[in-house]
Amino acid sequence: MLGLVSIFIIFGIVLTAWGIYRMKSDDGIFGKSQKSKNIFNLFLTGEASGIGQFLSGIVCVIVGVAILLLG
């Protein structure tokens, strides 16, 4: 059980890092700053580069830690 939970937490950390990288590096259609490019991509295409990976990684880490603590 501990091995599975640690894999889940590591996967969450990797997803979070990947999301941060994608949010900083992907190019958008409109906008001057990277934040505004991500917001425009979210409204126009329904996805923003890296935001989904970032949030999924945070959820994986939270769930992994909760399972670890609550048993």
CHARMM-style PDB file with segment names, atoms N, HN, CA, C and O in Angstrom:
ATOM      1  N   MET     1       0.828  -1.197   0.000  1.00  0.00      PROA
ATOM      2  CA  MET     1       0.000   0.000   0.000  1.00  0.00      PROA
ATOM      3  C   MET     1       0.866   1.251   0.000  1.00  0.00      PROA
ATOM      4  O   MET     1       0.571   2.221  -0.699  1.00  0.00      PROA
ATOM      5  N   LEU     2       1.935   1.223   0.788  1.00  0.00      PROA
ATOM      6  HN  LEU     2       2.174   0.436   1.355  1.00  0.00      PROA
ATOM      7  CA  LEU     2       2.814   2.389   0.869  1.00  0.00      PROA
ATOM      8  C   LEU     2       3.486   2.657  -0.470  1.00  0.00      PROA
ATOM      9  O   LEU     2       3.683   3.814  -0.844  1.00  0.00      PROA
ATOM     10  N   GLY     3       3.836   1.606  -1.192  1.00  0.00      PROA
ATOM     11  HN  GLY     3       3.675   0.667  -0.889  1.00  0.00      PROA
ATOM     12  CA  GLY     3       4.463   1.775  -2.505  1.00  0.00      PROA
ATOM     13  C   GLY     3       3.530   2.432  -3.501  1.00  0.00      PROA
ATOM     14  O   GLY     3       3.943   3.298  -4.271  1.00  0.00      PROA
ATOM     15  N   LEU     4       2.266   2.018  -3.485  1.00  0.00      PROA
ATOM     16  HN  LEU     4       1.931   1.313  -2.859  1.00  0.00      PROA
ATOM     17  CA  LEU     4       1.278   2.586  -4.390  1.00  0.00      PROA
ATOM     18  C   LEU     4       1.022   4.053  -4.084  1.00  0.00      PROA
ATOM     19  O   LEU     4       0.893   4.867  -4.998  1.00  0.00      PROA
ATOM     20  N   VAL     5       0.948   4.392  -2.805  1.00  0.00      PROA
ATOM     21  HN  VAL     5       1.053   3.731  -2.063  1.00  0.00      PROA
ATOM     22  CA  VAL     5       0.717   5.781  -2.401  1.00  0.00      PROA
ATOM     23  C   VAL     5       1.916   6.645  -2.782  1.00  0.00      PROA
ATOM     24  O   VAL     5       1.742   7.776  -3.237  1.00  0.00      PROA
ATOM     25  N   SER     6       3.129   6.127  -2.602  1.00  0.00      PROA
ATOM     26  HN  SER     6       3.270   5.208  -2.233  1.00  0.00      PROA
ATOM     27  CA  SER     6       4.311   6.926  -2.958  1.00  0.00      PROA
ATOM     28  C   SER     6       4.403   7.122  -4.465  1.00  0.00      PROA
ATOM     29  O   SER     6       4.837   8.181  -4.919  1.00  0.00      PROA
ATOM     30  N   ILE     7       4.005   6.125  -5.248  1.00  0.00      PROA
ATOM     31  HN  ILE     7       3.653   5.265  -4.880  1.00  0.00      PROA
ATOM     32  CA  ILE     7       3.972   6.293  -6.707  1.00  0.00      PROA
ATOM     33  C   ILE     7       2.951   7.360  -7.078  1.00  0.00      PROA
ATOM     34  O   ILE     7       3.197   8.168  -7.973  1.00  0.00      PROA
ATOM     35  N   PHE     8       1.812   7.369  -6.401  1.00  0.00      PROA
ATOM     36  HN  PHE     8       1.612   6.712  -5.674  1.00  0.00      PROA
ATOM     37  CA  PHE     8       0.771   8.367  -6.651  1.00  0.00      PROA
ATOM     38  C   PHE     8       1.276   9.772  -6.340  1.00  0.00      PROA
ATOM     39  O   PHE     8       1.016  10.708  -7.096  1.00  0.00      PROA
ATOM     40  N   ILE     9       1.998   9.922  -5.225  1.00  0.00      PROA
ATOM     41  HN  ILE     9       2.208   9.162  -4.610  1.00  0.00      PROA
ATOM     42  CA  ILE     9       2.543  11.230  -4.849  1.00  0.00      PROA
ATOM     43  C   ILE     9       3.619  11.665  -5.843  1.00  0.00      PROA
ATOM     44  O   ILE     9       3.651  12.829  -6.242  1.00  0.00      PROA
ATOM     45  N   ILE    10       4.490  10.756  -6.244  1.00  0.00      PROA
ATOM     46  HN  ILE    10       4.463   9.811  -5.920  1.00  0.00      PROA
ATOM     47  CA  ILE    10       5.544  11.084  -7.221  1.00  0.00      PROA
ATOM     48  C   ILE    10       4.921  11.473  -8.557  1.00  0.00      PROA
ATOM     49  O   ILE    10       5.365  12.428  -9.196  1.00  0.00      PROA
ATOM     50  N   PHE    11       3.891  10.735  -8.982  1.00  0.00      PROA
ATOM     51  HN  PHE    11       3.530   9.960  -8.463  1.00  0.00      PROA
ATOM     52  CA  PHE    11       3.190  11.084 -10.221  1.00  0.00      PROA
ATOM     53  C   PHE    11       2.579  12.478 -10.123  1.00  0.00      PROA
ATOM     54  O   PHE    11       2.599  13.228 -11.098  1.00  0.00      PROA
ATOM     55  N   GLY    12       2.036  12.835  -8.958  1.00  0.00      PROA
ATOM     56  HN  GLY    12       2.020  12.226  -8.165  1.00  0.00      PROA
ATOM     57  CA  GLY    12       1.474  14.166  -8.754  1.00  0.00      PROA
ATOM     58  C   GLY    12       2.533  15.250  -8.841  1.00  0.00      PROA
ATOM     59  O   GLY    12       2.289  16.317  -9.404  1.00  0.00      PROA
ATOM     60  N   ILE    13       3.718  14.979  -8.282  1.00  0.00      PROA
ATOM     61  HN  ILE    13       3.917  14.112  -7.825  1.00  0.00      PROA
ATOM     62  CA  ILE    13       4.814  15.955  -8.352  1.00  0.00      PROA
ATOM     63  C   ILE    13       5.273  16.145  -9.796  1.00  0.00      PROA
ATOM     64  O   ILE    13       5.541  17.266 -10.229  1.00  0.00      PROA
ATOM     65  N   VAL    14       5.360  15.037 -10.538  1.00  0.00      PROA
ATOM     66  HN  VAL    14       5.142  14.126 -10.187  1.00  0.00      PROA
ATOM     67  CA  VAL    14       5.759  15.132 -11.952  1.00  0.00      PROA
ATOM     68  C   VAL    14       4.721  15.910 -12.747  1.00  0.00      PROA
ATOM     69  O   VAL    14       5.081  16.761 -13.561  1.00  0.00      PROA
ATOM     70  N   LEU    15       3.432  15.633 -12.525  1.00  0.00      PROA
ATOM     71  HN  LEU    15       3.140  14.942 -11.864  1.00  0.00      PROA
ATOM     72  CA  LEU    15       2.379  16.372 -13.223  1.00  0.00      PROA
ATOM     73  C   LEU    15       2.418  17.863 -12.893  1.00  0.00      PROA
ATOM     74  O   LEU    15       2.228  18.699 -13.777  1.00  0.00      PROA
ATOM     75  N   THR    16       2.658  18.195 -11.645  1.00  0.00      PROA
ATOM     76  HN  THR    16       2.812  17.516 -10.927  1.00  0.00      PROA
ATOM     77  CA  THR    16       2.725  19.593 -11.237  1.00  0.00      PROA
ATOM     78  C   THR    16       3.895  20.300 -11.923  1.00  0.00      PROA
ATOM     79  O   THR    16       3.741  21.412 -12.428  1.00  0.00      PROA
ATOM     80  N   ALA    17       5.057  19.658 -11.941  1.00  0.00      PROA
ATOM     81  HN  ALA    17       5.182  18.755 -11.531  1.00  0.00      PROA
ATOM     82  CA  ALA    17       6.223  20.258 -12.595  1.00  0.00      PROA
ATOM     83  C   ALA    17       5.995  20.407 -14.095  1.00  0.00      PROA
ATOM     84  O   ALA    17       6.375  21.418 -14.687  1.00  0.00      PROA
ATOM     85  N   TRP    18       5.375  19.401 -14.709  1.00  0.00      PROA
ATOM     86  HN  TRP    18       5.067  18.580 -14.228  1.00  0.00      PROA
ATOM     87  CA  TRP    18       5.096  19.464 -16.139  1.00  0.00      PROA
ATOM     88  C   TRP    18       4.110  20.593 -16.446  1.00  0.00      PROA
ATOM     89  O   TRP    18       4.267  21.301 -17.440  1.00  0.00      PROA
ATOM     90  N   GLY    19       3.103  20.761 -15.601  1.00  0.00      PROA
ATOM     91  HN  GLY    19       2.975  20.186 -14.793  1.00  0.00      PROA
ATOM     92  CA  GLY    19       2.134  21.837 -15.791  1.00  0.00      PROA
ATOM     93  C   GLY    19       2.773  23.206 -15.673  1.00  0.00      PROA
ATOM     94  O   GLY    19       2.455  24.104 -16.452  1.00  0.00      PROA
ATOM     95  N   ILE    20       3.669  23.382 -14.710  1.00  0.00      PROA
ATOM     96  HN  ILE    20       3.927  22.652 -14.077  1.00  0.00      PROA
ATOM     97  CA  ILE    20       4.368  24.663 -14.563  1.00  0.00      PROA
ATOM     98  C   ILE    20       5.227  24.938 -15.787  1.00  0.00      PROA
ATOM     99  O   ILE    20       5.262  26.063 -16.287  1.00  0.00      PROA
ATOM    100  N   TYR    21       5.917  23.915 -16.267  1.00  0.00      PROA
ATOM    101  HN  TYR    21       5.888  23.002 -15.861  1.00  0.00      PROA
ATOM    102  CA  TYR    21       6.751  24.084 -17.472  1.00  0.00      PROA
ATOM    103  C   TYR    21       5.894  24.464 -18.674  1.00  0.00      PROA
ATOM    104  O   TYR    21       6.246  25.373 -19.427  1.00  0.00      PROA
ATOM    105  N   ARG    22       4.763  23.766 -18.858  1.00  0.00      PROA
ATOM    106  HN  ARG    22       4.478  23.027 -18.247  1.00  0.00      PROA
ATOM    107  CA  ARG    22       3.900  24.049 -20.006  1.00  0.00      PROA
ATOM    108  C   ARG    22       3.281  25.439 -19.920  1.00  0.00      PROA
ATOM    109  O   ARG    22       3.139  26.113 -20.940  1.00  0.00      PROA
ATOM    110  N   MET    23       2.908  25.879 -18.714  1.00  0.00      PROA
ATOM    111  HN  MET    23       3.022  25.332 -17.885  1.00  0.00      PROA
ATOM    112  CA  MET    23       2.318  27.207 -18.567  1.00  0.00      PROA
ATOM    113  C   MET    23       3.328  28.299 -18.897  1.00  0.00      PROA
ATOM    114  O   MET    23       2.951  29.364 -19.387  1.00  0.00      PROA
ATOM    115  N   LYS    24       4.597  28.047 -18.635  1.00  0.00      PROA
ATOM    116  HN  LYS    24       4.903  27.182 -18.237  1.00  0.00      PROA
ATOM    117  CA  LYS    24       5.618  29.062 -18.893  1.00  0.00      PROA
ATOM    118  C   LYS    24       6.144  29.022 -20.313  1.00  0.00      PROA
ATOM    119  O   LYS    24       6.640  30.037 -20.802  1.00  0.00      PROA
ATOM    120  N   SER    25       6.055  27.884 -20.999  1.00  0.00      PROA
ATOM    121  HN  SER    25       5.652  27.059 -20.601  1.00  0.00      PROA
ATOM    122  CA  SER    25       6.743  27.755 -22.271  1.00  0.00      PROA
ATOM    123  C   SER    25       5.836  27.737 -23.496  1.00  0.00      PROA
ATOM    124  O   SER    25       6.282  28.113 -24.581  1.00  0.00      PROA
ATOM    125  N   ASP    26       4.582  27.315 -23.362  1.00  0.00      PROA
ATOM    126  HN  ASP    26       4.220  27.010 -22.481  1.00  0.00      PROA
ATOM    127  CA  ASP    26       3.727  27.201 -24.545  1.00  0.00      PROA
ATOM    128  C   ASP    26       3.329  28.566 -25.074  1.00  0.00      PROA
ATOM    129  O   ASP    26       3.151  29.520 -24.317  1.00  0.00      PROA
ATOM    130  N   ASP    27       3.193  28.636 -26.380  1.00  0.00      PROA
ATOM    131  HN  ASP    27       3.337  27.861 -26.995  1.00  0.00      PROA
ATOM    132  CA  ASP    27       2.855  29.886 -27.034  1.00  0.00      PROA
ATOM    133  C   ASP    27       1.341  29.986 -27.200  1.00  0.00      PROA
ATOM    134  O   ASP    27       0.676  28.985 -27.468  1.00  0.00      PROA
ATOM    135  N   GLY    28       0.814  31.157 -27.046  1.00  0.00      PROA
ATOM    136  HN  GLY    28       1.355  31.970 -26.828  1.00  0.00      PROA
ATOM    137  CA  GLY    28      -0.614  31.392 -27.179  1.00  0.00      PROA
ATOM    138  C   GLY    28      -0.936  32.160 -28.445  1.00  0.00      PROA
ATOM    139  O   GLY    28      -0.043  32.629 -29.150  1.00  0.00      PROA
ATOM    140  N   ILE    29      -2.221  32.279 -28.722  1.00  0.00      PROA
ATOM    141  HN  ILE    29      -2.946  31.897 -28.149  1.00  0.00      PROA
ATOM    142  CA  ILE    29      -2.674  32.976 -29.918  1.00  0.00      PROA
ATOM    143  C   ILE    29      -2.646  34.490 -29.702  1.00  0.00      PROA
ATOM    144  O   ILE    29      -2.100  35.229 -30.521  1.00  0.00      PROA
ATOM    145  N   PHE    30      -3.235  34.943 -28.601  1.00  0.00      PROA
ATOM    146  HN  PHE    30      -3.679  34.343 -27.936  1.00  0.00      PROA
ATOM    147  CA  PHE    30      -3.294  36.362 -28.284  1.00  0.00      PROA
ATOM    148  C   PHE    30      -2.680  36.608 -26.925  1.00  0.00      PROA
ATOM    149  O   PHE    30      -2.496  35.678 -26.140  1.00  0.00      PROA
ATOM    150  N   GLY    31      -2.365  37.852 -26.649  1.00  0.00      PROA
ATOM    151  HN  GLY    31      -2.515  38.608 -27.286  1.00  0.00      PROA
ATOM    152  CA  GLY    31      -1.897  38.239 -25.325  1.00  0.00      PROA
ATOM    153  C   GLY    31      -0.449  38.661 -25.317  1.00  0.00      PROA
ATOM    154  O   GLY    31       0.360  38.217 -26.132  1.00  0.00      PROA
ATOM    155  N   LYS    32      -0.145  39.527 -24.379  1.00  0.00      PROA
ATOM    156  HN  LYS    32      -0.801  39.888 -23.717  1.00  0.00      PROA
ATOM    157  CA  LYS    32       1.230  40.030 -24.258  1.00  0.00      PROA
ATOM    158  C   LYS    32       2.037  39.197 -23.275  1.00  0.00      PROA
ATOM    159  O   LYS    32       3.193  38.862 -23.531  1.00  0.00      PROA
ATOM    160  N   SER    33       1.425  38.872 -22.164  1.00  0.00      PROA
ATOM    161  HN  SER    33       0.485  39.144 -21.956  1.00  0.00      PROA
ATOM    162  CA  SER    33       2.139  38.070 -21.168  1.00  0.00      PROA
ATOM    163  C   SER    33       1.707  36.610 -21.281  1.00  0.00      PROA
ATOM    164  O   SER    33       0.700  36.301 -21.918  1.00  0.00      PROA
ATOM    165  N   GLN    34       2.466  35.726 -20.665  1.00  0.00      PROA
ATOM    166  HN  GLN    34       3.284  35.977 -20.147  1.00  0.00      PROA
ATOM    167  CA  GLN    34       2.137  34.302 -20.717  1.00  0.00      PROA
ATOM    168  C   GLN    34       0.816  34.020 -20.007  1.00  0.00      PROA
ATOM    169  O   GLN    34       0.065  33.136 -20.417  1.00  0.00      PROA
ATOM    170  N   LYS    35       0.534  34.771 -18.942  1.00  0.00      PROA
ATOM    171  HN  LYS    35       1.144  35.489 -18.609  1.00  0.00      PROA
ATOM    172  CA  LYS    35      -0.717  34.580 -18.213  1.00  0.00      PROA
ATOM    173  C   LYS    35      -1.915  34.923 -19.093  1.00  0.00      PROA
ATOM    174  O   LYS    35      -2.895  34.178 -19.124  1.00  0.00      PROA
ATOM    175  N   SER    36      -1.844  36.041 -19.805  1.00  0.00      PROA
ATOM    176  HN  SER    36      -1.048  36.646 -19.780  1.00  0.00      PROA
ATOM    177  CA  SER    36      -2.968  36.412 -20.667  1.00  0.00      PROA
ATOM    178  C   SER    36      -3.089  35.465 -21.855  1.00  0.00      PROA
ATOM    179  O   SER    36      -4.198  35.209 -22.324  1.00  0.00      PROA
ATOM    180  N   LYS    37      -1.963  34.937 -22.355  1.00  0.00      PROA
ATOM    181  HN  LYS    37      -1.062  35.145 -21.974  1.00  0.00      PROA
ATOM    182  CA  LYS    37      -2.031  33.945 -23.431  1.00  0.00      PROA
ATOM    183  C   LYS    37      -2.740  32.686 -22.959  1.00  0.00      PROA
ATOM    184  O   LYS    37      -3.555  32.119 -23.687  1.00  0.00      PROA
ATOM    185  N   ASN    38      -2.433  32.245 -21.739  1.00  0.00      PROA
ATOM    186  HN  ASN    38      -1.771  32.706 -21.148  1.00  0.00      PROA
ATOM    187  CA  ASN    38      -3.096  31.055 -21.199  1.00  0.00      PROA
ATOM    188  C   ASN    38      -4.578  31.292 -20.989  1.00  0.00      PROA
ATOM    189  O   ASN    38      -5.384  30.392 -21.225  1.00  0.00      PROA
ATOM    190  N   ILE    39      -4.959  32.494 -20.545  1.00  0.00      PROA
ATOM    191  HN  ILE    39      -4.305  33.225 -20.353  1.00  0.00      PROA
ATOM    192  CA  ILE    39      -6.370  32.808 -20.319  1.00  0.00      PROA
ATOM    193  C   ILE    39      -7.124  32.840 -21.648  1.00  0.00      PROA
ATOM    194  O   ILE    39      -8.236  32.321 -21.745  1.00  0.00      PROA
ATOM    195  N   PHE    40      -6.517  33.452 -22.678  1.00  0.00      PROA
ATOM    196  HN  PHE    40      -5.614  33.874 -22.599  1.00  0.00      PROA
ATOM    197  CA  PHE    40      -7.161  33.471 -23.998  1.00  0.00      PROA
ATOM    198  C   PHE    40      -7.303  32.057 -24.553  1.00  0.00      PROA
ATOM    199  O   PHE    40      -8.338  31.722 -25.128  1.00  0.00      PROA
ATOM    200  N   ASN    41      -6.280  31.228 -24.389  1.00  0.00      PROA
ATOM    201  HN  ASN    41      -5.439  31.500 -23.923  1.00  0.00      PROA
ATOM    202  CA  ASN    41      -6.381  29.843 -24.863  1.00  0.00      PROA
ATOM    203  C   ASN    41      -7.476  29.088 -24.118  1.00  0.00      PROA
ATOM    204  O   ASN    41      -8.166  28.252 -24.702  1.00  0.00      PROA
ATOM    205  N   LEU    42      -7.636  29.380 -22.836  1.00  0.00      PROA
ATOM    206  HN  LEU    42      -7.076  30.059 -22.361  1.00  0.00      PROA
ATOM    207  CA  LEU    42      -8.680  28.725 -22.052  1.00  0.00      PROA
ATOM    208  C   LEU    42     -10.065  29.080 -22.586  1.00  0.00      PROA
ATOM    209  O   LEU    42     -10.923  28.205 -22.706  1.00  0.00      PROA
ATOM    210  N   PHE    43     -10.293  30.346 -22.906  1.00  0.00      PROA
ATOM    211  HN  PHE    43      -9.596  31.057 -22.809  1.00  0.00      PROA
ATOM    212  CA  PHE    43     -11.600  30.765 -23.398  1.00  0.00      PROA
ATOM    213  C   PHE    43     -11.838  30.375 -24.848  1.00  0.00      PROA
ATOM    214  O   PHE    43     -12.956  30.008 -25.207  1.00  0.00      PROA
ATOM    215  N   LEU    44     -10.813  30.446 -25.690  1.00  0.00      PROA
ATOM    216  HN  LEU    44      -9.904  30.744 -25.399  1.00  0.00      PROA
ATOM    217  CA  LEU    44     -11.002  30.169 -27.113  1.00  0.00      PROA
ATOM    218  C   LEU    44     -11.048  28.680 -27.433  1.00  0.00      PROA
ATOM    219  O   LEU    44     -11.917  28.239 -28.185  1.00  0.00      PROA
ATOM    220  N   THR    45     -10.134  27.905 -26.877  1.00  0.00      PROA
ATOM    221  HN  THR    45      -9.428  28.263 -26.266  1.00  0.00      PROA
ATOM    222  CA  THR    45     -10.054  26.492 -27.243  1.00  0.00      PROA
ATOM    223  C   THR    45     -10.555  25.566 -26.146  1.00  0.00      PROA
ATOM    224  O   THR    45     -10.666  24.360 -26.364  1.00  0.00      PROA
ATOM    225  N   GLY    46     -10.859  26.104 -24.976  1.00  0.00      PROA
ATOM    226  HN  GLY    46     -10.769  27.084 -24.799  1.00  0.00      PROA
ATOM    227  CA  GLY    46     -11.336  25.280 -23.891  1.00  0.00      PROA
ATOM    228  C   GLY    46     -10.227  24.606 -23.103  1.00  0.00      PROA
ATOM    229  O   GLY    46     -10.496  23.824 -22.192  1.00  0.00      PROA
ATOM    230  N   GLU    47      -9.004  24.900 -23.441  1.00  0.00      PROA
ATOM    231  HN  GLU    47      -8.785  25.535 -24.181  1.00  0.00      PROA
ATOM    232  CA  GLU    47      -7.874  24.333 -22.715  1.00  0.00      PROA
ATOM    233  C   GLU    47      -6.791  25.387 -22.573  1.00  0.00      PROA
ATOM    234  O   GLU    47      -6.624  26.238 -23.446  1.00  0.00      PROA
ATOM    235  N   ALA    48      -6.089  25.331 -21.522  1.00  0.00      PROA
ATOM    236  HN  ALA    48      -6.225  24.639 -20.813  1.00  0.00      PROA
ATOM    237  CA  ALA    48      -4.966  26.226 -21.312  1.00  0.00      PROA
ATOM    238  C   ALA    48      -3.734  25.374 -21.091  1.00  0.00      PROA
ATOM    239  O   ALA    48      -3.773  24.385 -20.359  1.00  0.00      PROA
ATOM    240  N   SER    49      -2.663  25.755 -21.716  1.00  0.00      PROA
ATOM    241  HN  SER    49      -2.632  26.559 -22.310  1.00  0.00      PROA
ATOM    242  CA  SER    49      -1.481  24.923 -21.658  1.00  0.00      PROA
ATOM    243  C   SER    49      -0.958  24.795 -20.243  1.00  0.00      PROA
ATOM    244  O   SER    49      -0.527  25.773 -19.632  1.00  0.00      PROA
ATOM    245  N   GLY    50      -1.000  23.600 -19.741  1.00  0.00      PROA
ATOM    246  HN  GLY    50      -1.349  22.806 -20.238  1.00  0.00      PROA
ATOM    247  CA  GLY    50      -0.405  23.294 -18.463  1.00  0.00      PROA
ATOM    248  C   GLY    50      -1.312  23.413 -17.260  1.00  0.00      PROA
ATOM    249  O   GLY    50      -0.999  22.855 -16.208  1.00  0.00      PROA
ATOM    250  N   ILE    51      -2.424  24.119 -17.373  1.00  0.00      PROA
ATOM    251  HN  ILE    51      -2.678  24.573 -18.227  1.00  0.00      PROA
ATOM    252  CA  ILE    51      -3.270  24.319 -16.201  1.00  0.00      PROA
ATOM    253  C   ILE    51      -3.889  22.995 -15.746  1.00  0.00      PROA
ATOM    254  O   ILE    51      -3.976  22.735 -14.546  1.00  0.00      PROA
ATOM    255  N   GLY    52      -4.312  22.170 -16.680  1.00  0.00      PROA
ATOM    256  HN  GLY    52      -4.241  22.381 -17.655  1.00  0.00      PROA
ATOM    257  CA  GLY    52      -4.891  20.876 -16.327  1.00  0.00      PROA
ATOM    258  C   GLY    52      -3.886  19.955 -15.658  1.00  0.00      PROA
ATOM    259  O   GLY    52      -4.199  19.299 -14.664  1.00  0.00      PROA
ATOM    260  N   GLN    53      -2.670  19.908 -16.206  1.00  0.00      PROA
ATOM    261  HN  GLN    53      -2.416  20.441 -17.013  1.00  0.00      PROA
ATOM    262  CA  GLN    53      -1.630  19.075 -15.601  1.00  0.00      PROA
ATOM    263  C   GLN    53      -1.266  19.584 -14.212  1.00  0.00      PROA
ATOM    264  O   GLN    53      -1.063  18.797 -13.288  1.00  0.00      PROA
ATOM    265  N   PHE    54      -1.186  20.894 -14.072  1.00  0.00      PROA
ATOM    266  HN  PHE    54      -1.351  21.533 -14.822  1.00  0.00      PROA
ATOM    267  CA  PHE    54      -0.825  21.494 -12.794  1.00  0.00      PROA
ATOM    268  C   PHE    54      -1.864  21.154 -11.720  1.00  0.00      PROA
ATOM    269  O   PHE    54      -1.516  20.712 -10.625  1.00  0.00      PROA
ATOM    270  N   LEU    55      -3.132  21.365 -12.044  1.00  0.00      PROA
ATOM    271  HN  LEU    55      -3.415  21.724 -12.933  1.00  0.00      PROA
ATOM    272  CA  LEU    55      -4.195  21.093 -11.074  1.00  0.00      PROA
ATOM    273  C   LEU    55      -4.319  19.605 -10.782  1.00  0.00      PROA
ATOM    274  O   LEU    55      -4.556  19.223  -9.636  1.00  0.00      PROA
ATOM    275  N   SER    56      -4.163  18.758 -11.795  1.00  0.00      PROA
ATOM    276  HN  SER    56      -3.970  19.068 -12.726  1.00  0.00      PROA
ATOM    277  CA  SER    56      -4.213  17.311 -11.580  1.00  0.00      PROA
ATOM    278  C   SER    56      -3.074  16.849 -10.684  1.00  0.00      PROA
ATOM    279  O   SER    56      -3.264  15.973  -9.840  1.00  0.00      PROA
ATOM    280  N   GLY    57      -1.901  17.427 -10.858  1.00  0.00      PROA
ATOM    281  HN  GLY    57      -1.746  18.138 -11.543  1.00  0.00      PROA
ATOM    282  CA  GLY    57      -0.769  17.080 -10.013  1.00  0.00      PROA
ATOM    283  C   GLY    57      -1.002  17.452  -8.563  1.00  0.00      PROA
ATOM    284  O   GLY    57      -0.662  16.692  -7.656  1.00  0.00      PROA
ATOM    285  N   ILE    58      -1.580  18.620  -8.346  1.00  0.00      PROA
ATOM    286  HN  ILE    58      -1.855  19.237  -9.082  1.00  0.00      PROA
ATOM    287  CA  ILE    58      -1.873  19.048  -6.972  1.00  0.00      PROA
ATOM    288  C   ILE    58      -2.896  18.114  -6.338  1.00  0.00      PROA
ATOM    289  O   ILE    58      -2.756  17.744  -5.173  1.00  0.00      PROA
ATOM    290  N   VAL    59      -3.924  17.729  -7.093  1.00  0.00      PROA
ATOM    291  HN  VAL    59      -4.038  18.030  -8.040  1.00  0.00      PROA
ATOM    292  CA  VAL    59      -4.937  16.815  -6.566  1.00  0.00      PROA
ATOM    293  C   VAL    59      -4.312  15.454  -6.247  1.00  0.00      PROA
ATOM    294  O   VAL    59      -4.628  14.862  -5.215  1.00  0.00      PROA
ATOM    295  N   CYS    60      -3.430  14.949  -7.117  1.00  0.00      PROA
ATOM    296  HN  CYS    60      -3.173  15.430  -7.955  1.00  0.00      PROA
ATOM    297  CA  CYS    60      -2.767  13.657  -6.861  1.00  0.00      PROA
ATOM    298  C   CYS    60      -1.949  13.706  -5.571  1.00  0.00      PROA
ATOM    299  O   CYS    60      -1.988  12.769  -4.774  1.00  0.00      PROA
ATOM    300  N   VAL    61      -1.221  14.781  -5.370  1.00  0.00      PROA
ATOM    301  HN  VAL    61      -1.190  15.542  -6.017  1.00  0.00      PROA
ATOM    302  CA  VAL    61      -0.417  14.899  -4.160  1.00  0.00      PROA
ATOM    303  C   VAL    61      -1.306  14.975  -2.925  1.00  0.00      PROA
ATOM    304  O   VAL    61      -1.020  14.323  -1.921  1.00  0.00      PROA
ATOM    305  N   ILE    62      -2.372  15.754  -2.981  1.00  0.00      PROA
ATOM    306  HN  ILE    62      -2.605  16.284  -3.796  1.00  0.00      PROA
ATOM    307  CA  ILE    62      -3.284  15.887  -1.841  1.00  0.00      PROA
ATOM    308  C   ILE    62      -3.939  14.550  -1.518  1.00  0.00      PROA
ATOM    309  O   ILE    62      -4.006  14.164  -0.351  1.00  0.00      PROA
ATOM    310  N   VAL    63      -4.424  13.839  -2.533  1.00  0.00      PROA
ATOM    311  HN  VAL    63      -4.370  14.153  -3.481  1.00  0.00      PROA
ATOM    312  CA  VAL    63      -5.064  12.547  -2.301  1.00  0.00      PROA
ATOM    313  C   VAL    63      -4.054  11.539  -1.765  1.00  0.00      PROA
ATOM    314  O   VAL    63      -4.374  10.768  -0.860  1.00  0.00      PROA
ATOM    315  N   GLY    64      -2.843  11.535  -2.309  1.00  0.00      PROA
ATOM    316  HN  GLY    64      -2.583  12.161  -3.044  1.00  0.00      PROA
ATOM    317  CA  GLY    64      -1.810  10.626  -1.815  1.00  0.00      PROA
ATOM    318  C   GLY    64      -1.456  10.861  -0.366  1.00  0.00      PROA
ATOM    319  O   GLY    64      -1.326   9.913   0.408  1.00  0.00      PROA
ATOM    320  N   VAL    65      -1.299  12.115   0.007  1.00  0.00      PROA
ATOM    321  HN  VAL    65      -1.405  12.886  -0.621  1.00  0.00      PROA
ATOM    322  CA  VAL    65      -0.987  12.449   1.401  1.00  0.00      PROA
ATOM    323  C   VAL    65      -2.167  12.120   2.313  1.00  0.00      PROA
ATOM    324  O   VAL    65      -1.968  11.647   3.432  1.00  0.00      PROA
ATOM    325  N   ALA    66      -3.393  12.367   1.845  1.00  0.00      PROA
ATOM    326  HN  ALA    66      -3.554  12.752   0.936  1.00  0.00      PROA
ATOM    327  CA  ALA    66      -4.576  12.051   2.653  1.00  0.00      PROA
ATOM    328  C   ALA    66      -4.677  10.548   2.893  1.00  0.00      PROA
ATOM    329  O   ALA    66      -4.987  10.122   4.006  1.00  0.00      PROA
ATOM    330  N   ILE    67      -4.422   9.746   1.871  1.00  0.00      PROA
ATOM    331  HN  ILE    67      -4.171  10.092   0.967  1.00  0.00      PROA
ATOM    332  CA  ILE    67      -4.463   8.285   2.031  1.00  0.00      PROA
ATOM    333  C   ILE    67      -3.354   7.835   2.986  1.00  0.00      PROA
ATOM    334  O   ILE    67      -3.551   6.944   3.811  1.00  0.00      PROA
ATOM    335  N   LEU    68      -2.214   8.453   2.860  1.00  0.00      PROA
ATOM    336  HN  LEU    68      -2.054   9.178   2.189  1.00  0.00      PROA
ATOM    337  CA  LEU    68      -1.086   8.099   3.728  1.00  0.00      PROA
ATOM    338  C   LEU    68      -1.386   8.422   5.199  1.00  0.00      PROA
ATOM    339  O   LEU    68      -1.065   7.640   6.095  1.00  0.00      PROA
ATOM    340  N   LEU    69      -2.003   9.578   5.428  1.00  0.00      PROA
ATOM    341  HN  LEU    69      -2.263  10.213   4.700  1.00  0.00      PROA
ATOM    342  CA  LEU    69      -2.293   9.988   6.794  1.00  0.00      PROA
ATOM    343  C   LEU    69      -3.499   9.279   7.408  1.00  0.00      PROA
ATOM    344  O   LEU    69      -3.490   8.929   8.588  1.00  0.00      PROA
ATOM    345  N   LEU    70      -4.532   9.074   6.599  1.00  0.00      PROA
ATOM    346  HN  LEU    70      -4.540   9.359   5.641  1.00  0.00      PROA
ATOM    347  CA  LEU    70      -5.765   8.494   7.120  1.00  0.00      PROA
ATOM    348  C   LEU    70      -5.762   6.972   7.085  1.00  0.00      PROA
ATOM    349  O   LEU    70      -6.612   6.326   7.698  1.00  0.00      PROA
ATOM    350  N   GLY    71      -4.810   6.412   6.372  1.00  0.00      PROA
ATOM    351  HN  GLY    71      -4.120   6.937   5.874  1.00  0.00      PROA
ATOM    352  CA  GLY    71      -4.632   4.967   6.406  1.00  0.00      PROA
ATOM    353  C   GLY    71      -5.457   4.233   5.445  1.00  0.00      PROA
ATOM    354  OT1 GLY    71      -5.390   3.005   5.384  1.00  0.00      PROA
TER     355      GLY     71
END
